[in-house]
Amino acid sequence: MAGIDAFADILTTTLADLLGREQVMDIGIRPLWGPVPRVAGAAFTVRCPPGDNLMLHAAIHRAGPGSVVVVESGDLDYALAGGNVCAVARRRGITAFVADGVIRDLAEVRDMGFPVFARGVIPIPGTKSAARPLNERVRCGGVTVDPGDTVVADEEGVVVVPGARREEVLAAARAKLAEESAESLDSWESAHRARIAEILADQGFEG
């Protein structure tokens, strides 16, 4: 059985083709620096209420190496994390943050090369007072994420592979990529022209 790190070789576009829109986070969840490497890891999920970042700060000491910390945040007015939090996460082997919120200290985060996919940056930090359970189902970027789901993120976006479908999706993605790599541009163009012509003809288009 292949490990989750095998997904680092799979394009998010390929996964999106296989999984559909509901598993792709909305366009607001973007890499905050670039060029960012493609990352893949098991979701460690966090929920932070508006204005508070306590549980993300708690999570960096509890998430295992190789995990992607996925945060459901209550607002865009206060930073969930800054340079030191990202530095500790990186040192502990956490692969990336994917946050439905904002961070600060972007220059530090960029310089250390820690991947953060989020809605943006703001200089003011949140408070630390609201304890919430960790590793429960969250909603991030419009996608439901369960602990242990595979999260794959790159410059194209963020895709969530449900844990129960990991092996199936990985096999299908590898087969799709192999098929695409064996097809020449000439062959693709010919098939594409025929398919578009057929669709247009079915709709009575002339021209």
Tab-separated table of C-alpha atoms in Angstrom:
chain	number	residue	atom	x	y	z
A	1	MET	CA	0.000	0.000	0.000
A	2	ALA	CA	1.448	3.347	-1.079
A	3	GLY	CA	2.034	6.050	1.496
A	4	ILE	CA	0.408	9.452	1.469
A	5	ASP	CA	3.674	11.002	0.301
A	6	ALA	CA	3.073	9.303	-3.073
A	7	PHE	CA	0.451	11.993	-3.700
A	8	ALA	CA	3.209	14.609	-3.904
A	9	ASP	CA	3.804	13.303	-7.445
A	10	ILE	CA	0.153	13.761	-8.451
A	11	LEU	CA	-1.031	17.043	-9.964
A	12	THR	CA	-3.934	18.712	-8.205
A	13	THR	CA	-5.512	19.143	-11.649
A	14	THR	CA	-5.488	15.371	-12.086
A	15	LEU	CA	-7.064	14.853	-8.677
A	16	ALA	CA	-9.676	17.524	-9.389
A	17	ASP	CA	-10.632	15.753	-12.630
A	18	LEU	CA	-11.160	12.530	-10.693
A	19	LEU	CA	-12.841	13.888	-7.565
A	20	GLY	CA	-14.918	16.795	-8.838
A	21	ARG	CA	-15.655	20.264	-7.529
A	22	GLU	CA	-16.785	19.313	-4.034
A	23	GLN	CA	-13.297	18.132	-3.044
A	24	VAL	CA	-11.491	21.250	-4.311
A	25	MET	CA	-11.125	24.236	-1.995
A	26	ASP	CA	-12.295	27.596	-3.289
A	27	ILE	CA	-9.922	29.992	-5.027
A	28	GLY	CA	-9.421	32.079	-1.878
A	29	ILE	CA	-7.216	29.372	-0.379
A	30	ARG	CA	-3.967	30.111	-2.202
A	31	PRO	CA	-0.221	29.735	-1.596
A	32	LEU	CA	1.040	32.829	0.185
A	33	TRP	CA	4.448	32.699	-1.482
A	34	GLY	CA	5.851	31.153	-4.619
A	35	PRO	CA	6.973	29.195	-6.356
A	36	VAL	CA	5.576	26.798	-3.769
A	37	PRO	CA	6.331	23.065	-3.930
A	38	ARG	CA	3.493	20.592	-4.205
A	39	VAL	CA	2.773	19.176	-0.749
A	40	ALA	CA	0.781	16.179	0.416
A	41	GLY	CA	-0.013	14.918	3.883
A	42	ALA	CA	-2.601	13.570	6.252
A	43	ALA	CA	-4.967	16.204	7.598
A	44	PHE	CA	-4.627	17.234	11.229
A	45	THR	CA	-7.730	19.338	11.738
A	46	VAL	CA	-8.194	22.451	13.863
A	47	ARG	CA	-11.138	24.747	14.545
A	48	CYS	CA	-10.526	28.324	15.686
A	49	PRO	CA	-13.439	30.633	16.601
A	50	PRO	CA	-13.448	34.289	15.496
A	51	GLY	CA	-10.459	36.273	16.702
A	52	ASP	CA	-8.780	33.347	18.458
A	53	ASN	CA	-5.819	31.181	17.426
A	54	LEU	CA	-5.230	29.083	20.564
A	55	MET	CA	-5.938	25.721	18.969
A	56	LEU	CA	-3.626	26.211	15.995
A	57	HIS	CA	-0.883	27.113	18.444
A	58	ALA	CA	-1.732	23.957	20.384
A	59	ALA	CA	-1.801	21.861	17.221
A	60	ILE	CA	1.808	22.487	16.224
A	61	HIS	CA	2.901	20.564	19.332
A	62	ARG	CA	0.516	17.672	18.640
A	63	ALA	CA	0.408	17.157	14.870
A	64	GLY	CA	2.721	14.414	13.680
A	65	PRO	CA	5.533	14.753	11.155
A	66	GLY	CA	4.258	14.732	7.602
A	67	SER	CA	0.836	16.080	8.499
A	68	VAL	CA	-0.922	19.037	6.905
A	69	VAL	CA	-2.605	21.196	9.525
A	70	VAL	CA	-6.026	22.224	8.197
A	71	VAL	CA	-7.724	25.119	9.973
A	72	GLU	CA	-11.347	26.208	9.997
A	73	SER	CA	-11.237	29.836	11.098
A	74	GLY	CA	-13.986	32.132	12.207
A	75	ASP	CA	-12.782	35.360	10.594
A	76	LEU	CA	-10.273	37.204	8.405
A	77	ASP	CA	-9.545	39.998	10.874
A	78	TYR	CA	-6.896	38.363	13.076
A	79	ALA	CA	-3.832	36.287	12.216
A	80	LEU	CA	-3.901	32.615	13.101
A	81	ALA	CA	-0.117	32.270	13.127
A	82	GLY	CA	3.128	34.100	12.545
A	83	GLY	CA	6.767	33.386	11.858
A	84	ASN	CA	7.622	31.574	15.084
A	85	VAL	CA	4.590	29.275	14.907
A	86	CYS	CA	5.457	28.364	11.329
A	87	ALA	CA	9.118	27.854	12.270
A	88	VAL	CA	8.220	25.458	15.078
A	89	ALA	CA	5.781	23.610	12.810
A	90	ARG	CA	8.496	23.250	10.186
A	91	ARG	CA	11.039	22.069	12.753
A	92	ARG	CA	8.607	19.445	14.010
A	93	GLY	CA	8.143	18.054	10.511
A	94	ILE	CA	4.685	19.435	9.747
A	95	THR	CA	4.351	19.635	5.967
A	96	ALA	CA	2.163	22.722	5.566
A	97	PHE	CA	-0.695	24.833	6.870
A	98	VAL	CA	-3.959	25.052	4.953
A	99	ALA	CA	-6.076	27.700	6.642
A	100	ASP	CA	-9.438	29.272	5.948
A	101	GLY	CA	-8.057	32.435	7.496
A	102	VAL	CA	-5.010	34.697	7.520
A	103	ILE	CA	-1.491	34.731	8.961
A	104	ARG	CA	1.206	37.336	9.526
A	105	ASP	CA	5.025	37.595	9.227
A	106	LEU	CA	4.854	36.534	5.602
A	107	ALA	CA	8.471	37.507	4.865
A	108	GLU	CA	9.692	35.174	7.614
A	109	VAL	CA	7.454	32.357	6.424
A	110	ARG	CA	8.606	32.801	2.832
A	111	ASP	CA	12.270	32.956	3.807
A	112	MET	CA	12.043	29.698	5.778
A	113	GLY	CA	10.233	27.990	2.902
A	114	PHE	CA	7.254	26.809	4.947
A	115	PRO	CA	4.217	26.245	2.695
A	116	VAL	CA	1.101	28.101	3.830
A	117	PHE	CA	-2.115	28.053	1.821
A	118	ALA	CA	-4.539	30.619	3.217
A	119	ARG	CA	-6.689	33.660	2.404
A	120	GLY	CA	-4.016	36.274	2.988
A	121	VAL	CA	-2.055	38.214	5.575
A	122	ILE	CA	-2.860	40.731	8.272
A	123	PRO	CA	-0.481	42.148	10.895
A	124	ILE	CA	-2.659	41.829	13.992
A	125	PRO	CA	-2.664	38.529	15.940
A	126	GLY	CA	-5.632	36.769	17.438
A	127	THR	CA	-6.115	36.020	21.123
A	128	LYS	CA	-5.537	32.695	22.842
A	129	SER	CA	-8.497	31.857	25.051
A	130	ALA	CA	-10.886	29.457	23.297
A	131	ALA	CA	-10.108	25.769	23.754
A	132	ARG	CA	-11.754	23.489	21.209
A	133	PRO	CA	-11.342	19.777	20.413
A	134	LEU	CA	-8.647	18.874	17.890
A	135	ASN	CA	-8.925	16.376	15.044
A	136	GLU	CA	-12.627	16.647	14.436
A	137	ARG	CA	-14.400	17.237	11.120
A	138	VAL	CA	-13.887	20.807	9.846
A	139	ARG	CA	-14.903	22.903	6.866
A	140	CYS	CA	-12.078	24.661	5.023
A	141	GLY	CA	-12.372	26.481	1.737
A	142	GLY	CA	-15.829	25.010	1.236
A	143	VAL	CA	-14.634	21.414	1.599
A	144	THR	CA	-15.401	19.036	4.452
A	145	VAL	CA	-12.152	17.654	5.859
A	146	ASP	CA	-11.889	14.707	8.246
A	147	PRO	CA	-8.770	13.852	10.244
A	148	GLY	CA	-6.502	11.635	8.161
A	149	ASP	CA	-7.876	12.719	4.787
A	150	THR	CA	-5.128	13.274	2.232
A	151	VAL	CA	-4.560	16.947	1.451
A	152	VAL	CA	-2.680	17.819	-1.727
A	153	ALA	CA	-1.822	21.457	-2.427
A	154	ASP	CA	0.177	23.297	-5.052
A	155	GLU	CA	0.021	26.491	-7.094
A	156	GLU	CA	-3.193	25.270	-8.767
A	157	GLY	CA	-5.111	24.887	-5.511
A	158	VAL	CA	-5.954	22.494	-2.689
A	159	VAL	CA	-7.657	19.109	-3.127
A	160	VAL	CA	-8.883	16.807	-0.354
A	161	VAL	CA	-8.906	13.043	-0.969
A	162	PRO	CA	-11.236	11.263	1.496
A	163	GLY	CA	-9.341	8.755	3.583
A	164	ALA	CA	-11.496	5.820	2.509
A	165	ARG	CA	-10.745	6.524	-1.165
A	166	ARG	CA	-6.991	7.071	-0.935
A	167	GLU	CA	-5.791	3.903	-2.679
A	168	GLU	CA	-8.525	4.010	-5.321
A	169	VAL	CA	-7.831	7.637	-6.216
A	170	LEU	CA	-4.059	7.189	-6.244
A	171	ALA	CA	-4.319	4.251	-8.649
A	172	ALA	CA	-6.724	6.126	-10.913
A	173	ALA	CA	-4.513	9.223	-10.896
A	174	ARG	CA	-1.410	7.240	-11.826
A	175	ALA	CA	-3.278	5.549	-14.678
A	176	LYS	CA	-4.583	8.891	-15.943
A	177	LEU	CA	-1.145	10.497	-15.864
A	178	ALA	CA	0.397	7.524	-17.681
A	179	GLU	CA	-2.264	7.696	-20.384
A	180	GLU	CA	-1.795	11.436	-20.823
A	181	SER	CA	2.003	11.190	-21.010
A	182	ALA	CA	1.724	8.574	-23.781
A	183	GLU	CA	-0.496	10.810	-25.932
A	184	SER	CA	1.140	13.239	-28.357
A	185	LEU	CA	-0.139	16.774	-28.793
A	186	ASP	CA	-1.096	15.914	-32.379
A	187	SER	CA	-3.259	13.037	-31.178
A	188	TRP	CA	-4.823	15.175	-28.470
A	189	GLU	CA	-5.550	17.977	-30.934
A	190	SER	CA	-7.200	15.626	-33.415
A	191	ALA	CA	-9.417	14.017	-30.773
A	192	HIS	CA	-10.234	17.400	-29.271
A	193	ARG	CA	-11.242	18.877	-32.634
A	194	ALA	CA	-13.542	15.934	-33.332
A	195	ARG	CA	-15.151	16.089	-29.900
A	196	ILE	CA	-15.794	19.847	-30.065
A	197	ALA	CA	-17.183	19.527	-33.603
A	198	GLU	CA	-19.578	16.808	-32.449
A	199	ILE	CA	-20.830	18.904	-29.511
A	200	LEU	CA	-21.349	21.938	-31.736
A	201	ALA	CA	-23.166	19.866	-34.355
A	202	ASP	CA	-25.470	18.383	-31.719
A	203	GLN	CA	-26.467	21.923	-30.778
A	204	GLY	CA	-27.088	22.986	-34.355
A	205	PHE	CA	-24.102	25.303	-34.555
A	206	GLU	CA	-22.942	26.219	-38.054
A	207	GLY	CA	-19.775	28.138	-38.685
